[in-house]
């Protein structure tokens, strides 16, 4: 009675964590660093748009987006990535209810579930955001999770995959800044990925939802690579949202931009199955995409927390300043514990809830997942709470 493909999905990381901590009581007032949910205050202008008595809550949302929303997103992309005028035409942008929904639904657009013979492959980082895996498995494709370890700057080396794998691949999902490691794909890396994908007729999907939370310099994006390679958007899609940029994850406001033919195909699917982004939310979103000052303030709050982490950790636990995103990706090797054992101890003895890196692997049963000796800590709480959590972490270090 239930789609058997659902059975192939491993439990979501937070379920895996809950099972791991089941029956273990926290040894101190809990601080939850496991979920990457922004806790900074969202910009006040959201409330104004949503409570306006003339807000059009009665209207069904236009699938393609209102003209004002499209213009705001295209303007933001042009401003942020120094794109030439009209490189992103209105038909190259479409609203999505956050990037998760977009990434998941794109599986239905980009994977040919009717293909005969060997099922298509979807290339993705390991570890990564598990909806990539969900989109793959639910559409009958086979995931190829490419390790993202320290040796390759925590980004997968897709270019080193065998020709036979590349030839069978339909989609390549790249994430920069990466969740969980916060490392970036540089401008050259994006150009190489665009060339690689185009050479093998693979659609390149760039998950850039952490693009505005960065440390020193704005992370390069895939659209800059398209610009550098002549301006064509062929075979390239980028997903982004206001969830992290504006601490507005509850607004469920994101977009997909890129190859107009693929955006049109996505639009056709969305007309059947998507909730659509309500008009008042499109209006609030347009205002947020047009404003960069609240984003700078938001970013500075994360930078101060990374400063606090650096001051306390130095080089302990393999600390490095994540160039993007708001996670620490810490190494438990020196603790002689794997991430799961360390996560249980941190909860039991110190009330810290952290995510063991292995829970973000597509194949949790693999012998040595790249995140096995890692913990992901989301620096989402206020400064004082994060400092308290870091102090507890230092106290937890063995020896
Ligand atoms: C890598 C990555 N992609 C996508 C998302 C989804 O974000 P949203 O749907 O809120 O845009 C998240 C959320 O945590 C994420 O970490």
mmCIF file of C-alpha atoms and ligand atoms in Angstrom:
data_model
loop_
_atom_site.group_PDB
_atom_site.id
_atom_site.type_symbol
_atom_site.label_atom_id
_atom_site.label_comp_id
_atom_site.label_asym_id
_atom_site.label_seq_id
_atom_site.Cartn_x
_atom_site.Cartn_y
_atom_site.Cartn_z
ATOM 1 C CA UNK A 1 0.000 0.000 0.000
ATOM 2 C CA UNK A 2 2.953 2.337 0.545
ATOM 3 C CA UNK A 3 5.467 3.295 -2.133
ATOM 4 C CA UNK A 4 8.390 0.909 -1.507
ATOM 5 C CA UNK A 5 10.855 3.627 -2.491
ATOM 6 C CA UNK A 6 10.021 5.345 0.801
ATOM 7 C CA UNK A 7 11.477 2.342 2.584
ATOM 8 C CA UNK A 8 14.813 3.014 0.911
ATOM 9 C CA UNK A 9 15.146 6.425 2.584
ATOM 10 C CA UNK A 10 17.366 6.220 5.657
ATOM 11 C CA UNK A 11 15.908 7.930 8.732
ATOM 12 C CA UNK A 12 16.460 11.686 8.636
ATOM 13 C CA UNK A 13 19.557 12.814 10.632
ATOM 14 C CA UNK A 14 17.518 14.278 13.503
ATOM 15 C CA UNK A 15 15.619 11.002 13.862
ATOM 16 C CA UNK A 16 18.908 9.149 13.930
ATOM 17 C CA UNK A 17 20.109 11.520 16.618
ATOM 18 C CA UNK A 18 16.916 11.113 18.637
ATOM 19 C CA UNK A 19 17.343 7.321 18.515
ATOM 20 C CA UNK A 20 20.957 7.663 19.619
ATOM 21 C CA UNK A 21 20.040 9.863 22.592
ATOM 22 C CA UNK A 22 16.883 7.949 23.481
ATOM 23 C CA UNK A 23 16.771 7.310 27.222
ATOM 24 C CA UNK A 24 19.885 9.430 27.889
ATOM 25 C CA UNK A 25 19.231 12.397 30.163
ATOM 26 C CA UNK A 26 21.077 15.675 29.618
ATOM 27 C CA UNK A 27 23.654 16.375 32.299
ATOM 28 C CA UNK A 28 23.057 20.153 32.232
ATOM 29 C CA UNK A 29 20.341 22.519 30.968
ATOM 30 C CA UNK A 30 20.163 21.532 27.293
ATOM 31 C CA UNK A 31 21.654 23.636 24.526
ATOM 32 C CA UNK A 32 20.607 22.349 21.121
ATOM 33 C CA UNK A 33 23.262 22.907 18.457
ATOM 34 C CA UNK A 34 22.047 20.097 16.249
ATOM 35 C CA UNK A 35 19.597 21.900 13.980
ATOM 36 C CA UNK A 36 20.576 24.618 11.519
ATOM 37 C CA UNK A 37 17.529 26.705 12.285
ATOM 38 C CA UNK A 38 18.318 30.435 12.444
ATOM 39 C CA UNK A 39 17.417 31.939 15.829
ATOM 40 C CA UNK A 40 18.258 35.559 15.004
ATOM 41 C CA UNK A 41 15.243 37.852 14.815
ATOM 42 C CA UNK A 42 13.750 38.013 11.319
ATOM 43 C CA UNK A 43 13.562 41.487 9.714
ATOM 44 C CA UNK A 44 10.549 43.460 11.027
ATOM 45 C CA UNK A 45 9.325 44.392 7.545
ATOM 46 C CA UNK A 46 7.974 40.850 7.120
ATOM 47 C CA UNK A 47 5.290 41.517 9.705
ATOM 48 C CA UNK A 48 4.204 44.685 7.928
ATOM 49 C CA UNK A 49 3.551 42.857 4.651
ATOM 50 C CA UNK A 50 1.805 39.911 6.213
ATOM 51 C CA UNK A 51 -0.514 41.905 8.481
ATOM 52 C CA UNK A 52 -1.505 44.542 5.913
ATOM 53 C CA UNK A 53 -5.348 44.390 5.724
ATOM 54 C CA UNK A 54 -5.158 44.653 1.939
ATOM 55 C CA UNK A 55 -2.714 41.732 1.677
ATOM 56 C CA UNK A 56 -4.003 39.343 -0.981
ATOM 57 C CA UNK A 57 -4.439 36.208 1.089
ATOM 58 C CA UNK A 58 -7.555 35.443 -0.945
ATOM 59 C CA UNK A 59 -5.551 34.960 -4.143
ATOM 60 C CA UNK A 60 -4.048 31.708 -5.361
ATOM 61 C CA UNK A 61 -0.343 32.287 -5.786
ATOM 62 C CA UNK A 62 0.877 32.668 -9.373
ATOM 63 C CA UNK A 63 3.183 29.705 -10.003
ATOM 64 C CA UNK A 64 5.643 31.727 -12.058
ATOM 65 C CA UNK A 65 5.907 34.511 -9.469
ATOM 66 C CA UNK A 66 4.607 38.066 -9.531
ATOM 67 C CA UNK A 67 6.466 40.461 -11.849
ATOM 68 C CA UNK A 68 7.685 42.452 -8.811
ATOM 69 C CA UNK A 69 9.028 39.336 -7.107
ATOM 70 C CA UNK A 70 10.786 38.182 -10.289
ATOM 71 C CA UNK A 71 12.365 41.569 -10.759
ATOM 72 C CA UNK A 72 13.573 41.700 -7.142
ATOM 73 C CA UNK A 73 15.216 38.279 -7.395
ATOM 74 C CA UNK A 74 16.764 38.955 -10.821
ATOM 75 C CA UNK A 75 18.068 42.311 -9.525
ATOM 76 C CA UNK A 76 19.539 40.651 -6.454
ATOM 77 C CA UNK A 77 21.266 37.999 -8.570
ATOM 78 C CA UNK A 78 22.652 40.643 -10.931
ATOM 79 C CA UNK A 79 23.858 42.796 -8.023
ATOM 80 C CA UNK A 80 25.288 39.958 -5.962
ATOM 81 C CA UNK A 81 27.082 38.182 -8.799
ATOM 82 C CA UNK A 82 27.868 41.126 -11.088
ATOM 83 C CA UNK A 83 25.862 39.643 -13.940
ATOM 84 C CA UNK A 84 25.300 41.544 -17.149
ATOM 85 C CA UNK A 85 21.934 43.167 -17.740
ATOM 86 C CA UNK A 86 19.265 40.661 -18.810
ATOM 87 C CA UNK A 87 21.449 37.589 -18.272
ATOM 88 C CA UNK A 88 18.645 36.444 -15.971
ATOM 89 C CA UNK A 89 15.399 37.090 -17.886
ATOM 90 C CA UNK A 90 12.094 36.900 -15.967
ATOM 91 C CA UNK A 91 11.402 33.397 -17.281
ATOM 92 C CA UNK A 92 14.642 32.147 -15.725
ATOM 93 C CA UNK A 93 13.404 32.638 -12.147
ATOM 94 C CA UNK A 94 10.594 30.838 -10.309
ATOM 95 C CA UNK A 95 9.482 30.885 -6.654
ATOM 96 C CA UNK A 96 9.831 27.815 -4.477
ATOM 97 C CA UNK A 97 8.703 27.281 -0.920
ATOM 98 C CA UNK A 98 12.285 27.131 0.299
ATOM 99 C CA UNK A 99 15.201 25.326 -1.286
ATOM 100 C CA UNK A 100 14.310 21.986 0.288
ATOM 101 C CA UNK A 101 11.044 21.842 -1.603
ATOM 102 C CA UNK A 102 12.811 22.945 -4.782
ATOM 103 C CA UNK A 103 15.641 20.433 -4.487
ATOM 104 C CA UNK A 104 13.208 17.627 -3.771
ATOM 105 C CA UNK A 105 10.759 18.465 -6.561
ATOM 106 C CA UNK A 106 13.535 18.972 -9.092
ATOM 107 C CA UNK A 107 14.141 15.240 -8.868
ATOM 108 C CA UNK A 108 10.824 14.727 -10.636
ATOM 109 C CA UNK A 109 11.810 17.182 -13.344
ATOM 110 C CA UNK A 110 15.366 16.063 -13.987
ATOM 111 C CA UNK A 111 15.326 12.293 -13.493
ATOM 112 C CA UNK A 112 13.911 10.202 -16.304
ATOM 113 C CA UNK A 113 12.003 7.622 -14.306
ATOM 114 C CA UNK A 114 10.816 5.987 -17.527
ATOM 115 C CA UNK A 115 14.346 5.225 -18.763
ATOM 116 C CA UNK A 116 14.901 1.617 -19.636
ATOM 117 C CA UNK A 117 18.148 -0.105 -18.765
ATOM 118 C CA UNK A 118 20.426 1.012 -15.976
ATOM 119 C CA UNK A 119 18.796 3.691 -13.789
ATOM 120 C CA UNK A 120 20.281 7.185 -14.040
ATOM 121 C CA UNK A 121 22.785 8.389 -11.464
ATOM 122 C CA UNK A 122 22.644 11.501 -9.310
ATOM 123 C CA UNK A 123 26.003 12.797 -8.087
ATOM 124 C CA UNK A 124 26.105 14.510 -4.689
ATOM 125 C CA UNK A 125 28.503 15.211 -1.823
ATOM 126 C CA UNK A 126 28.943 12.833 1.099
ATOM 127 C CA UNK A 127 28.034 13.976 3.702
ATOM 128 C CA UNK A 128 25.305 16.282 2.519
ATOM 129 C CA UNK A 129 21.795 17.594 2.982
ATOM 130 C CA UNK A 130 19.686 14.454 2.772
ATOM 131 C CA UNK A 131 16.817 15.784 0.626
ATOM 132 C CA UNK A 132 19.271 15.357 -2.303
ATOM 133 C CA UNK A 133 19.140 11.662 -1.526
ATOM 134 C CA UNK A 134 15.368 11.720 -1.114
ATOM 135 C CA UNK A 135 14.880 13.335 -4.517
ATOM 136 C CA UNK A 136 17.143 10.700 -6.037
ATOM 137 C CA UNK A 137 15.665 7.597 -4.474
ATOM 138 C CA UNK A 138 12.036 8.649 -4.778
ATOM 139 C CA UNK A 139 12.490 9.026 -8.534
ATOM 140 C CA UNK A 140 14.192 5.696 -9.111
ATOM 141 C CA UNK A 141 17.704 7.026 -9.657
ATOM 142 C CA UNK A 142 20.843 5.797 -7.958
ATOM 143 C CA UNK A 143 22.835 8.143 -5.685
ATOM 144 C CA UNK A 144 26.569 8.453 -6.135
ATOM 145 C CA UNK A 145 27.709 10.089 -2.911
ATOM 146 C CA UNK A 146 31.202 11.461 -3.492
ATOM 147 C CA UNK A 147 33.286 11.853 -0.314
ATOM 148 C CA UNK A 148 33.991 15.398 0.800
ATOM 149 C CA UNK A 149 36.947 14.999 3.134
ATOM 150 C CA UNK A 150 39.608 17.405 4.419
ATOM 151 C CA UNK A 151 42.022 16.300 1.655
ATOM 152 C CA UNK A 152 39.786 17.920 -0.975
ATOM 153 C CA UNK A 153 38.868 20.982 1.094
ATOM 154 C CA UNK A 154 35.659 19.235 2.140
ATOM 155 C CA UNK A 155 34.254 19.470 -1.371
ATOM 156 C CA UNK A 156 33.780 16.348 -3.492
ATOM 157 C CA UNK A 157 36.065 15.867 -6.466
ATOM 158 C CA UNK A 158 33.365 15.186 -9.046
ATOM 159 C CA UNK A 159 35.904 15.528 -11.858
ATOM 160 C CA UNK A 160 37.722 12.403 -10.708
ATOM 161 C CA UNK A 161 34.712 10.144 -11.206
ATOM 162 C CA UNK A 162 35.128 7.434 -13.839
ATOM 163 C CA UNK A 163 33.896 8.288 -17.312
ATOM 164 C CA UNK A 164 31.307 5.482 -17.103
ATOM 165 C CA UNK A 165 29.765 7.116 -14.032
ATOM 166 C CA UNK A 166 29.690 10.566 -15.587
ATOM 167 C CA UNK A 167 28.150 9.144 -18.748
ATOM 168 C CA UNK A 168 25.248 7.650 -16.775
ATOM 169 C CA UNK A 169 24.662 10.671 -14.543
ATOM 170 C CA UNK A 170 21.614 12.913 -15.039
ATOM 171 C CA UNK A 171 22.112 15.395 -12.240
ATOM 172 C CA UNK A 172 25.014 16.745 -10.204
ATOM 173 C CA UNK A 173 24.138 18.522 -6.963
ATOM 174 C CA UNK A 174 26.812 20.828 -5.588
ATOM 175 C CA UNK A 175 26.529 22.785 -2.356
ATOM 176 C CA UNK A 176 28.519 25.924 -1.593
ATOM 177 C CA UNK A 177 28.930 27.063 1.136
ATOM 178 C CA UNK A 178 28.781 23.401 2.020
ATOM 179 C CA UNK A 179 26.553 21.995 4.687
ATOM 180 C CA UNK A 180 28.013 20.681 6.985
ATOM 181 C CA UNK A 181 31.593 21.873 6.435
ATOM 182 C CA UNK A 182 31.168 25.504 5.378
ATOM 183 C CA UNK A 183 33.776 25.252 2.615
ATOM 184 C CA UNK A 184 33.333 26.936 -0.739
ATOM 185 C CA UNK A 185 33.538 26.098 -4.397
ATOM 186 C CA UNK A 186 35.774 28.835 -5.807
ATOM 187 C CA UNK A 187 35.207 30.600 -9.120
ATOM 188 C CA UNK A 188 37.463 28.190 -10.971
ATOM 189 C CA UNK A 189 35.787 25.219 -9.291
ATOM 190 C CA UNK A 190 32.372 26.393 -10.466
ATOM 191 C CA UNK A 191 33.653 26.866 -14.024
ATOM 192 C CA UNK A 192 35.074 23.345 -13.972
ATOM 193 C CA UNK A 193 31.779 21.946 -12.708
ATOM 194 C CA UNK A 194 29.760 23.767 -15.372
ATOM 195 C CA UNK A 195 32.099 22.472 -18.083
ATOM 196 C CA UNK A 196 32.063 18.951 -16.661
ATOM 197 C CA UNK A 197 28.275 18.883 -16.460
ATOM 198 C CA UNK A 198 27.789 20.292 -19.957
ATOM 199 C CA UNK A 199 30.339 17.895 -21.449
ATOM 200 C CA UNK A 200 28.346 14.961 -20.074
ATOM 201 C CA UNK A 201 24.840 16.282 -20.537
ATOM 202 C CA UNK A 202 24.320 16.447 -16.786
ATOM 203 C CA UNK A 203 22.154 19.111 -15.168
ATOM 204 C CA UNK A 204 24.151 21.005 -12.549
ATOM 205 C CA UNK A 205 22.043 21.995 -9.550
ATOM 206 C CA UNK A 206 23.770 24.434 -7.212
ATOM 207 C CA UNK A 207 22.461 24.622 -3.668
ATOM 208 C CA UNK A 208 23.612 28.057 -2.537
ATOM 209 C CA UNK A 209 21.256 28.590 0.391
ATOM 210 C CA UNK A 210 24.136 29.628 2.712
ATOM 211 C CA UNK A 211 25.609 32.064 0.160
ATOM 212 C CA UNK A 212 24.972 35.186 2.268
ATOM 213 C CA UNK A 213 26.320 33.826 5.547
ATOM 214 C CA UNK A 214 30.033 34.151 5.017
ATOM 215 C CA UNK A 215 33.140 35.045 6.928
ATOM 216 C CA UNK A 216 35.479 37.260 4.906
ATOM 217 C CA UNK A 217 34.405 37.358 1.276
ATOM 218 C CA UNK A 218 31.183 36.626 -0.604
ATOM 219 C CA UNK A 219 31.232 33.036 -1.882
ATOM 220 C CA UNK A 220 31.370 32.753 -5.667
ATOM 221 C CA UNK A 221 28.213 31.351 -7.265
ATOM 222 C CA UNK A 222 27.473 29.144 -10.235
ATOM 223 C CA UNK A 223 25.911 32.020 -12.184
ATOM 224 C CA UNK A 224 29.243 33.819 -12.209
ATOM 225 C CA UNK A 225 30.718 30.754 -13.877
ATOM 226 C CA UNK A 226 27.940 30.874 -16.474
ATOM 227 C CA UNK A 227 28.763 34.539 -17.031
ATOM 228 C CA UNK A 228 32.480 33.801 -17.393
ATOM 229 C CA UNK A 229 31.766 31.008 -19.869
ATOM 230 C CA UNK A 230 29.788 33.265 -22.188
ATOM 231 C CA UNK A 231 26.492 33.930 -20.386
ATOM 232 C CA UNK A 232 24.489 30.827 -21.288
ATOM 233 C CA UNK A 233 22.420 29.243 -18.514
ATOM 234 C CA UNK A 234 22.242 25.904 -20.313
ATOM 235 C CA UNK A 235 21.908 22.939 -17.997
ATOM 236 C CA UNK A 236 22.424 24.990 -14.834
ATOM 237 C CA UNK A 237 20.028 25.710 -11.970
ATOM 238 C CA UNK A 238 20.673 27.477 -8.699
ATOM 239 C CA UNK A 239 18.528 27.257 -5.568
ATOM 240 C CA UNK A 240 18.539 29.874 -2.836
ATOM 241 C CA UNK A 241 16.216 31.178 -0.145
ATOM 242 C CA UNK A 242 15.627 33.762 2.545
ATOM 243 C CA UNK A 243 15.845 31.113 5.271
ATOM 244 C CA UNK A 244 19.445 31.819 6.222
ATOM 245 C CA UNK A 245 20.018 35.150 4.480
ATOM 246 C CA UNK A 246 17.170 36.835 6.364
ATOM 247 C CA UNK A 247 16.727 34.385 9.263
ATOM 248 C CA UNK A 248 13.296 33.702 7.825
ATOM 249 C CA UNK A 249 13.139 29.919 7.522
ATOM 250 C CA UNK A 250 9.473 29.992 8.548
ATOM 251 C CA UNK A 251 8.550 32.183 5.591
ATOM 252 C CA UNK A 252 9.326 29.262 3.231
ATOM 253 C CA UNK A 253 10.553 31.629 0.574
ATOM 254 C CA UNK A 254 13.103 30.564 -1.976
ATOM 255 C CA UNK A 255 13.692 30.403 -5.690
ATOM 256 C CA UNK A 256 15.144 28.413 -8.517
ATOM 257 C CA UNK A 257 16.961 30.293 -11.268
ATOM 258 C CA UNK A 258 18.795 29.256 -14.378
ATOM 259 C CA UNK A 259 18.181 27.475 -17.670
ATOM 260 C CA UNK A 260 14.793 28.848 -18.853
ATOM 261 C CA UNK A 261 13.811 25.512 -20.427
ATOM 262 C CA UNK A 262 14.347 23.712 -17.135
ATOM 263 C CA UNK A 263 12.584 26.473 -15.191
ATOM 264 C CA UNK A 264 9.635 26.120 -17.571
ATOM 265 C CA UNK A 265 9.573 22.349 -16.986
ATOM 266 C CA UNK A 266 9.670 22.968 -13.240
ATOM 267 C CA UNK A 267 6.831 25.454 -13.618
ATOM 268 C CA UNK A 268 4.739 22.822 -15.440
ATOM 269 C CA UNK A 269 5.246 20.408 -12.551
ATOM 270 C CA UNK A 270 4.554 23.068 -9.926
ATOM 271 C CA UNK A 271 1.206 23.896 -11.509
ATOM 272 C CA UNK A 272 0.151 20.368 -10.553
ATOM 273 C CA UNK A 273 1.810 19.796 -7.233
ATOM 274 C CA UNK A 274 3.231 22.845 -5.483
ATOM 275 C CA UNK A 275 1.572 24.935 -2.804
ATOM 276 C CA UNK A 276 2.899 28.084 -4.436
ATOM 277 C CA UNK A 277 4.192 31.120 -2.632
ATOM 278 C CA UNK A 278 1.327 33.314 -1.354
ATOM 279 C CA UNK A 279 1.236 36.790 -2.865
ATOM 280 C CA UNK A 280 1.850 38.605 0.476
ATOM 281 C CA UNK A 281 4.892 36.399 0.996
ATOM 282 C CA UNK A 282 6.112 37.211 -2.514
ATOM 283 C CA UNK A 283 5.703 40.896 -1.640
ATOM 284 C CA UNK A 284 7.590 40.561 1.640
ATOM 285 C CA UNK A 285 10.243 38.478 -0.108
ATOM 286 C CA UNK A 286 10.720 41.043 -2.869
ATOM 287 C CA UNK A 287 11.379 43.673 -0.180
ATOM 288 C CA UNK A 288 13.910 41.425 1.546
ATOM 289 C CA UNK A 289 15.785 40.526 -1.648
ATOM 290 C CA UNK A 290 16.004 44.265 -2.377
ATOM 291 C CA UNK A 291 17.620 45.035 0.978
ATOM 292 C CA UNK A 292 21.187 44.007 1.793
ATOM 293 C CA UNK A 293 21.652 45.929 5.048
ATOM 294 C CA UNK A 294 19.748 43.518 7.309
ATOM 295 C CA UNK A 295 21.810 40.718 5.775
ATOM 296 C CA UNK A 296 25.077 42.417 6.708
ATOM 297 C CA UNK A 297 23.836 42.737 10.299
ATOM 298 C CA UNK A 298 22.823 39.094 10.349
ATOM 299 C CA UNK A 299 26.215 38.023 8.986
ATOM 300 C CA UNK A 300 28.064 40.053 11.625
ATOM 301 C CA UNK A 301 26.237 38.161 14.383
ATOM 302 C CA UNK A 302 27.541 34.852 13.027
ATOM 303 C CA UNK A 303 31.060 36.236 12.590
ATOM 304 C CA UNK A 304 31.158 37.243 16.272
ATOM 305 C CA UNK A 305 30.206 33.684 17.254
ATOM 306 C CA UNK A 306 32.896 32.230 14.998
ATOM 307 C CA UNK A 307 35.375 34.639 16.655
ATOM 308 C CA UNK A 308 34.310 33.216 20.032
ATOM 309 C CA UNK A 309 34.802 29.675 18.740
ATOM 310 C CA UNK A 310 38.227 30.512 17.374
ATOM 311 C CA UNK A 311 39.292 32.180 20.629
ATOM 312 C CA UNK A 312 38.320 29.099 22.615
ATOM 313 C CA UNK A 313 39.199 26.274 20.272
ATOM 314 C CA UNK A 314 42.307 27.586 18.503
ATOM 315 C CA UNK A 315 43.437 24.513 16.598
ATOM 316 C CA UNK A 316 41.695 22.036 18.901
ATOM 317 C CA UNK A 317 39.272 19.557 17.355
ATOM 318 C CA UNK A 318 40.568 20.518 13.917
ATOM 319 C CA UNK A 319 38.884 23.931 14.206
ATOM 320 C CA UNK A 320 39.010 26.138 11.123
ATOM 321 C CA UNK A 321 37.017 29.276 10.402
ATOM 322 C CA UNK A 322 34.243 28.146 8.071
ATOM 323 C CA UNK A 323 34.424 30.511 5.082
ATOM 324 C CA UNK A 324 30.649 30.204 4.714
ATOM 325 C CA UNK A 325 27.567 29.034 6.582
ATOM 326 C CA UNK A 326 27.094 28.852 10.331
ATOM 327 C CA UNK A 327 28.317 25.382 11.262
ATOM 328 C CA UNK A 328 31.463 24.178 12.968
ATOM 329 C CA UNK A 329 32.678 20.829 11.664
ATOM 330 C CA UNK A 330 34.794 19.492 14.465
ATOM 331 C CA UNK A 331 37.054 16.479 14.585
ATOM 332 C CA UNK A 332 36.740 13.980 17.438
ATOM 333 C CA UNK A 333 39.769 11.890 16.448
ATOM 334 C CA UNK A 334 41.843 13.397 19.270
ATOM 335 C CA UNK A 335 39.102 12.411 21.684
ATOM 336 C CA UNK A 336 39.515 8.803 20.597
ATOM 337 C CA UNK A 337 35.802 8.698 20.051
ATOM 338 C CA UNK A 338 33.757 8.626 16.902
ATOM 339 C CA UNK A 339 31.173 11.357 16.413
ATOM 340 C CA UNK A 340 28.287 9.257 17.689
ATOM 341 C CA UNK A 341 30.014 8.284 20.928
ATOM 342 C CA UNK A 342 31.096 11.886 21.458
ATOM 343 C CA UNK A 343 27.562 13.165 20.801
ATOM 344 C CA UNK A 344 26.120 10.856 23.454
ATOM 345 C CA UNK A 345 28.779 11.905 25.974
ATOM 346 C CA UNK A 346 28.291 15.624 25.270
ATOM 347 C CA UNK A 347 24.565 15.241 25.874
ATOM 348 C CA UNK A 348 24.821 12.984 28.896
ATOM 349 C CA UNK A 349 27.577 14.895 30.695
ATOM 350 C CA UNK A 350 27.220 18.451 29.389
ATOM 351 C CA UNK A 351 23.678 18.908 28.004
ATOM 352 C CA UNK A 352 25.017 19.721 24.526
ATOM 353 C CA UNK A 353 23.049 18.361 21.608
ATOM 354 C CA UNK A 354 25.237 18.134 18.495
ATOM 355 C CA UNK A 355 24.888 16.247 15.230
ATOM 356 C CA UNK A 356 27.260 13.339 14.576
ATOM 357 C CA UNK A 357 28.689 13.788 11.071
ATOM 358 C CA UNK A 358 27.902 10.240 9.974
ATOM 359 C CA UNK A 359 24.152 10.889 10.245
ATOM 360 C CA UNK A 360 24.482 13.096 7.146
ATOM 361 C CA UNK A 361 25.811 10.307 4.948
ATOM 362 C CA UNK A 362 23.657 8.923 2.173
ATOM 363 C CA UNK A 363 24.670 5.433 3.224
ATOM 364 C CA UNK A 364 24.778 5.247 7.006
ATOM 365 C CA UNK A 365 25.836 1.591 6.825
ATOM 366 C CA UNK A 366 29.097 2.266 4.967
ATOM 367 C CA UNK A 367 32.184 1.188 6.884
ATOM 368 C CA UNK A 368 33.913 4.553 7.176
ATOM 369 C CA UNK A 369 31.615 7.475 6.351
ATOM 370 C CA UNK A 370 33.519 10.743 5.783
ATOM 371 C CA UNK A 371 31.807 12.297 8.822
ATOM 372 C CA UNK A 372 32.465 9.410 11.184
ATOM 373 C CA UNK A 373 34.833 11.365 13.437
ATOM 374 C CA UNK A 374 33.063 14.682 13.063
ATOM 375 C CA UNK A 375 30.473 16.720 14.918
ATOM 376 C CA UNK A 376 28.369 19.451 13.360
ATOM 377 C CA UNK A 377 27.576 22.370 15.648
ATOM 378 C CA UNK A 378 25.075 24.978 14.450
ATOM 379 C CA UNK A 379 25.966 28.428 15.815
ATOM 380 C CA UNK A 380 22.381 29.592 15.673
ATOM 381 C CA UNK A 381 21.709 30.769 19.225
ATOM 382 C CA UNK A 382 22.614 34.159 20.649
ATOM 383 C CA UNK A 383 26.219 35.020 21.489
ATOM 384 C CA UNK A 384 25.968 34.264 25.214
ATOM 385 C CA UNK A 385 24.392 30.842 24.676
ATOM 386 C CA UNK A 386 26.970 29.902 22.050
ATOM 387 C CA UNK A 387 29.803 31.016 24.346
ATOM 388 C CA UNK A 388 28.347 28.908 27.124
ATOM 389 C CA UNK A 389 28.100 25.926 24.773
ATOM 390 C CA UNK A 390 31.702 26.398 23.640
ATOM 391 C CA UNK A 391 32.882 26.552 27.250
ATOM 392 C CA UNK A 392 31.111 23.287 27.937
ATOM 393 C CA UNK A 393 32.694 21.761 24.835
ATOM 394 C CA UNK A 394 36.169 22.751 26.042
ATOM 395 C CA UNK A 395 35.375 21.259 29.463
ATOM 396 C CA UNK A 396 34.320 18.040 27.735
ATOM 397 C CA UNK A 397 37.679 17.566 26.022
ATOM 398 C CA UNK A 398 39.380 14.526 27.492
ATOM 399 C CA UNK A 399 42.622 15.098 29.421
HETATM 400 C C1 LIG B 1 22.326 22.536 2.424
HETATM 401 C C2 LIG B 1 20.904 22.935 2.621
HETATM 402 N N1 LIG B 1 20.136 23.068 1.543
HETATM 403 C C3 LIG B 1 18.851 23.422 1.647
HETATM 404 C C4 LIG B 1 18.278 23.659 2.874
HETATM 405 C C5 LIG B 1 16.818 24.021 2.936
HETATM 406 O O1 LIG B 1 16.615 25.307 3.315
HETATM 407 P P1 LIG B 1 15.275 26.082 2.983
HETATM 408 O O2 LIG B 1 14.293 25.067 2.463
HETATM 409 O O3 LIG B 1 14.839 26.649 4.264
HETATM 410 O O4 LIG B 1 15.637 27.076 1.939
HETATM 411 C C6 LIG B 1 19.035 23.543 4.031
HETATM 412 C C7 LIG B 1 18.418 23.786 5.353
HETATM 413 O O5 LIG B 1 18.946 23.634 6.392
HETATM 414 C C8 LIG B 1 20.395 23.159 3.903
HETATM 415 O O6 LIG B 1 21.170 23.016 4.972
#
